[in-house]
Short mmCIF file of C-alpha atoms and ligand atoms in Angstrom, two decimals:
data_model
loop_
_atom_site.label_atom_id
_atom_site.label_comp_id
_atom_site.label_asym_id
_atom_site.label_seq_id
_atom_site.Cartn_x
_atom_site.Cartn_y
_atom_site.Cartn_z
CA MET A 735 56.34 -29.10 -6.48
CA ARG A 736 53.10 -28.39 -4.76
CA ILE A 737 50.08 -29.73 -6.99
CA GLU A 738 47.47 -26.93 -6.77
CA ALA A 739 44.88 -28.06 -9.71
CA VAL A 740 44.31 -31.39 -10.93
CA LEU A 741 42.37 -31.85 -14.44
CA PHE A 742 40.92 -34.81 -15.90
CA ASP A 743 40.44 -36.32 -19.32
CA LEU A 744 36.49 -37.25 -19.34
CA ASP A 745 35.77 -40.24 -21.82
CA GLY A 746 37.07 -43.50 -20.25
CA THR A 747 38.65 -41.43 -17.10
CA LEU A 748 35.78 -40.04 -15.33
CA LEU A 749 33.02 -41.39 -17.80
CA ASP A 750 32.51 -45.00 -18.64
CA HIS A 751 32.24 -44.00 -22.51
CA ASP A 752 33.15 -47.57 -23.87
CA GLY A 753 30.44 -49.24 -21.70
CA ALA A 754 27.79 -46.77 -23.24
CA ALA A 755 28.90 -46.97 -26.51
CA GLU A 756 28.83 -50.88 -26.43
CA ALA A 757 25.24 -50.76 -25.06
CA ALA A 758 24.07 -48.32 -27.51
CA VAL A 759 25.55 -49.99 -30.62
CA LEU A 760 24.47 -53.55 -29.59
CA ALA A 761 21.05 -52.18 -29.07
CA GLY A 762 21.37 -50.29 -32.44
CA ALA A 763 22.46 -53.28 -34.45
CA ALA A 764 19.94 -55.77 -32.99
CA ALA A 765 17.28 -53.37 -33.84
CA GLU A 766 18.63 -53.37 -37.59
CA LEU A 767 18.66 -57.39 -37.50
CA PRO A 768 15.50 -58.34 -35.46
CA GLY A 769 15.86 -62.15 -34.73
CA GLN A 770 19.53 -62.59 -36.25
CA PRO A 771 22.49 -63.44 -34.02
CA LEU A 772 25.12 -61.12 -33.23
CA ASP A 773 28.83 -61.34 -33.13
CA ARG A 774 28.93 -59.31 -30.22
CA ASP A 775 32.97 -59.41 -29.92
CA GLY A 776 33.36 -58.77 -33.63
CA LEU A 777 31.01 -56.05 -33.81
CA LEU A 778 32.25 -54.15 -30.85
CA HIS A 779 35.85 -54.29 -32.04
CA PHE A 780 34.68 -52.94 -35.11
CA TRP A 781 32.84 -49.99 -33.67
CA ARG A 782 35.68 -49.00 -31.44
CA ASP A 783 37.99 -49.25 -34.42
CA LEU A 784 35.82 -47.16 -36.57
CA GLU A 785 35.16 -44.58 -33.91
CA ARG A 786 38.39 -44.05 -33.12
CA ARG A 787 39.65 -43.56 -36.68
CA GLU A 788 36.60 -41.36 -37.72
CA TYR A 789 37.02 -39.46 -34.53
CA ASP A 790 40.51 -38.42 -35.06
CA ARG A 791 39.67 -37.44 -38.51
CA TYR A 792 37.08 -34.98 -36.99
CA LEU A 793 39.58 -33.79 -34.36
CA ALA A 794 42.00 -33.20 -37.38
CA GLY A 795 39.43 -31.23 -38.93
CA GLU A 796 39.16 -33.29 -42.02
CA LEU A 797 35.24 -34.08 -41.17
CA THR A 798 32.54 -31.99 -39.48
CA VAL A 799 30.66 -33.78 -36.32
CA GLN A 800 27.91 -34.60 -38.41
CA GLU A 801 30.19 -36.15 -41.17
CA GLN A 802 32.09 -38.39 -38.60
CA ARG A 803 28.61 -39.64 -37.33
CA ARG A 804 27.45 -40.32 -40.82
CA ALA A 805 30.78 -42.22 -41.71
CA ARG A 806 30.45 -44.51 -38.72
CA ALA A 807 26.67 -45.34 -39.32
CA LEU A 808 27.44 -46.05 -43.09
CA GLY A 809 30.38 -48.22 -42.03
CA LEU A 810 28.12 -50.12 -39.46
CA ALA A 811 25.62 -50.76 -42.26
CA ARG A 812 28.22 -52.07 -44.48
CA HIS A 813 29.74 -54.25 -41.50
CA LEU A 814 26.24 -55.91 -40.76
CA GLY A 815 25.47 -56.49 -44.50
CA LEU A 816 22.90 -53.97 -44.65
CA GLY A 817 24.23 -52.30 -47.73
CA GLU A 818 24.74 -48.65 -48.98
CA TRP A 819 22.51 -46.45 -46.59
CA SER A 820 21.35 -42.89 -47.77
CA ASP A 821 22.81 -39.99 -45.61
CA GLU A 822 19.14 -39.84 -44.18
CA GLN A 823 19.12 -43.38 -43.09
CA ALA A 824 22.47 -43.23 -41.71
CA ASP A 825 21.83 -39.68 -39.65
CA ALA A 826 18.36 -41.41 -38.42
CA TRP A 827 20.15 -44.42 -37.27
CA PHE A 828 23.09 -42.18 -35.50
CA ALA A 829 19.96 -40.19 -33.69
CA GLY A 830 18.79 -43.49 -32.10
CA TYR A 831 22.30 -44.55 -31.19
CA LEU A 832 22.98 -41.26 -29.50
CA ARG A 833 19.54 -41.36 -27.65
CA ARG A 834 20.89 -45.01 -26.35
CA TYR A 835 24.39 -43.70 -25.75
CA ARG A 836 22.99 -40.74 -23.50
CA ARG A 837 20.68 -43.24 -21.53
CA SER A 838 23.77 -45.38 -20.84
CA TRP A 839 26.19 -42.62 -19.10
CA ARG A 840 27.73 -43.43 -15.92
CA ALA A 841 30.87 -42.41 -13.84
CA PHE A 842 33.13 -45.03 -13.08
CA PRO A 843 32.52 -46.42 -9.53
CA GLU A 844 35.31 -44.61 -7.68
CA VAL A 845 34.85 -41.25 -9.43
CA PRO A 846 32.49 -39.45 -7.06
CA ARG A 847 34.77 -40.27 -3.92
CA ALA A 848 37.92 -39.74 -5.63
CA VAL A 849 36.82 -36.28 -7.10
CA ARG A 850 35.50 -35.18 -3.52
CA GLU A 851 38.94 -36.11 -2.03
CA LEU A 852 41.23 -34.27 -4.78
CA GLY A 853 38.67 -31.28 -4.64
CA ALA A 854 39.10 -30.72 -0.93
CA ASP A 855 42.13 -28.42 -1.31
CA ARG A 856 42.65 -28.37 -4.91
CA GLN A 857 41.09 -26.80 -7.88
CA LEU A 858 39.57 -29.29 -10.50
CA GLY A 859 38.82 -29.13 -14.28
CA VAL A 860 38.36 -31.09 -17.50
CA ILE A 861 40.23 -31.01 -20.81
CA THR A 862 38.10 -33.10 -23.43
CA ASN A 863 38.68 -33.44 -27.18
CA GLY A 864 34.83 -32.99 -28.09
CA GLU A 865 32.12 -30.71 -28.20
CA GLY A 866 31.54 -28.48 -25.15
CA ASP A 867 27.85 -28.95 -24.89
CA ILE A 868 27.53 -32.82 -24.93
CA GLN A 869 30.75 -33.10 -22.92
CA ARG A 870 29.38 -30.71 -20.07
CA ASP A 871 25.84 -32.58 -20.45
CA LYS A 872 27.80 -35.92 -19.60
CA LEU A 873 29.15 -34.13 -16.33
CA ARG A 874 25.98 -32.96 -15.38
CA THR A 875 24.18 -36.20 -15.83
CA VAL A 876 26.54 -38.20 -13.88
CA GLY A 877 26.43 -35.41 -11.01
CA LEU A 878 29.91 -33.83 -11.68
CA ASP A 879 28.40 -30.24 -12.05
CA ALA A 880 31.36 -28.62 -10.76
CA LEU A 881 33.61 -30.06 -13.00
CA ALA A 882 31.34 -28.95 -16.03
CA ALA A 883 32.02 -25.34 -15.07
CA HIS A 884 35.75 -25.87 -15.70
CA THR A 885 35.52 -27.58 -18.83
CA THR A 886 38.00 -27.15 -21.43
CA ALA A 887 36.68 -28.74 -24.82
CA SER A 888 38.65 -28.79 -27.99
CA ALA A 889 35.80 -27.71 -30.34
CA GLU A 890 35.80 -24.41 -28.44
CA ALA A 891 39.27 -24.45 -27.70
CA GLY A 892 40.35 -24.46 -31.28
CA CYS A 893 43.26 -26.86 -30.41
CA ALA A 894 43.05 -30.74 -29.43
CA LYS A 895 44.81 -32.96 -27.17
CA PRO A 896 47.94 -33.64 -27.55
CA ASP A 897 48.35 -30.12 -28.66
CA PRO A 898 50.36 -28.38 -25.67
CA GLU A 899 48.18 -25.33 -26.24
CA ILE A 900 44.96 -26.88 -24.81
CA PHE A 901 46.35 -27.91 -21.73
CA HIS A 902 47.82 -24.24 -21.18
CA LEU A 903 44.39 -22.77 -21.95
CA ALA A 904 42.99 -25.00 -19.20
CA CYS A 905 45.70 -23.75 -16.86
CA ARG A 906 45.48 -20.21 -17.62
CA THR A 907 41.65 -20.56 -17.20
CA LEU A 908 42.01 -22.00 -13.60
CA GLY A 909 44.83 -19.36 -12.84
CA VAL A 910 47.42 -22.07 -12.20
CA ALA A 911 50.85 -22.83 -13.44
CA PRO A 912 51.31 -25.73 -15.74
CA ALA A 913 53.88 -27.11 -13.20
CA ASN A 914 51.27 -26.76 -10.39
CA THR A 915 49.00 -29.11 -12.32
CA ALA A 916 48.61 -32.61 -12.71
CA TYR A 917 46.55 -33.87 -15.57
CA ILE A 918 44.85 -37.55 -15.74
CA GLY A 919 43.77 -39.68 -18.55
CA ASP A 920 43.31 -43.20 -20.02
CA ARG A 921 45.49 -42.86 -23.24
CA LEU A 922 49.16 -42.91 -22.68
CA ASP A 923 50.10 -40.87 -25.69
CA VAL A 924 47.19 -38.25 -26.08
CA ASP A 925 46.88 -37.48 -22.01
CA ALA A 926 49.70 -38.62 -20.02
CA GLN A 927 52.66 -38.04 -22.47
CA ALA A 928 50.97 -34.83 -23.89
CA ALA A 929 50.43 -33.58 -20.44
CA THR A 930 53.96 -34.13 -19.48
CA GLU A 931 55.21 -32.52 -22.65
CA ALA A 932 53.12 -29.40 -21.82
CA GLY A 933 54.96 -29.06 -18.67
CA LEU A 934 52.05 -30.56 -16.37
CA LEU A 935 52.39 -33.71 -14.36
CA GLY A 936 50.82 -36.07 -16.73
CA ILE A 937 49.52 -39.27 -15.24
CA TRP A 938 48.43 -42.35 -17.13
CA LEU A 939 45.15 -44.14 -16.08
CA GLU A 940 45.72 -47.46 -17.13
CA ARG A 941 42.15 -49.11 -16.17
CA GLU A 942 42.72 -52.54 -18.00
CA PRO A 943 46.03 -54.06 -18.15
CA THR A 944 47.88 -53.19 -21.59
CA GLY A 945 50.95 -55.10 -21.46
CA ALA A 946 52.67 -51.76 -21.81
CA PRO A 947 56.33 -51.78 -20.61
CA ALA A 948 57.89 -49.47 -18.03
CA VAL A 949 56.67 -45.81 -18.84
CA THR A 950 57.96 -42.41 -18.02
CA VAL A 951 54.99 -41.30 -16.30
CA PRO A 952 53.23 -42.34 -13.22
CA ARG A 953 50.70 -45.00 -13.70
CA VAL A 954 47.68 -45.64 -11.87
CA ARG A 955 45.04 -48.15 -12.10
CA THR A 956 41.72 -46.19 -10.59
CA LEU A 957 41.25 -42.67 -9.72
CA ALA A 958 41.42 -43.54 -6.11
CA GLU A 959 45.10 -43.76 -6.45
CA VAL A 960 45.64 -40.20 -7.38
CA ALA A 961 45.27 -38.46 -4.04
CA PRO A 962 47.88 -40.92 -2.47
CA LEU A 963 50.19 -40.24 -5.24
CA LEU A 964 49.96 -36.43 -5.08
CA GLY A 965 50.38 -36.50 -1.20
MG1 MG B 950 39.93 -41.09 -22.86
#
């Protein structure tokens, strides 16, 4: 089947979200505890878990964007032994975190060339679980303006990955059939397997070895491997 369009996940696939989030939370924690040593690994592990948990509650409609941000700041304050923050303290801390996070946005090194190659004779787009404004802002900031114009964001779509509907919506927007579309993302379940179940060619980007056994979807280690895979 000829692949006419390639859709990407954004965070962890095109943009080094973890790297930016780590830089932002380390600086934000250090600012609260001047002169004190930080357990970096413990903090980063805690922050990743907390983010995943609260963001999933936001995607499920249990929390607003602001509530999930506040919950993460309040959780961090407790983790650092800073006690119970007020909502205002939490919001102020998160605003600083977001500023640092934005300043640290970077595309993964292979992205510009891989996107150019894949886009030479195919349509390209993005499907992302998040707010459209900030996600498009990320793409423009790292020089992927063309992808920003073809981004399907869950907050605007009214559905989120792994729901097949968001994959079908993105395909309709580009005017391509799911069967002629590849989708690449860094999460096996929410990205690659969900895309496959929606009728696309789902590809798993396993940037770091996870020890996952054989999987039923194609697996790549960088986006540079995708063009050769599609032929
Ligand atoms: Mg991702």
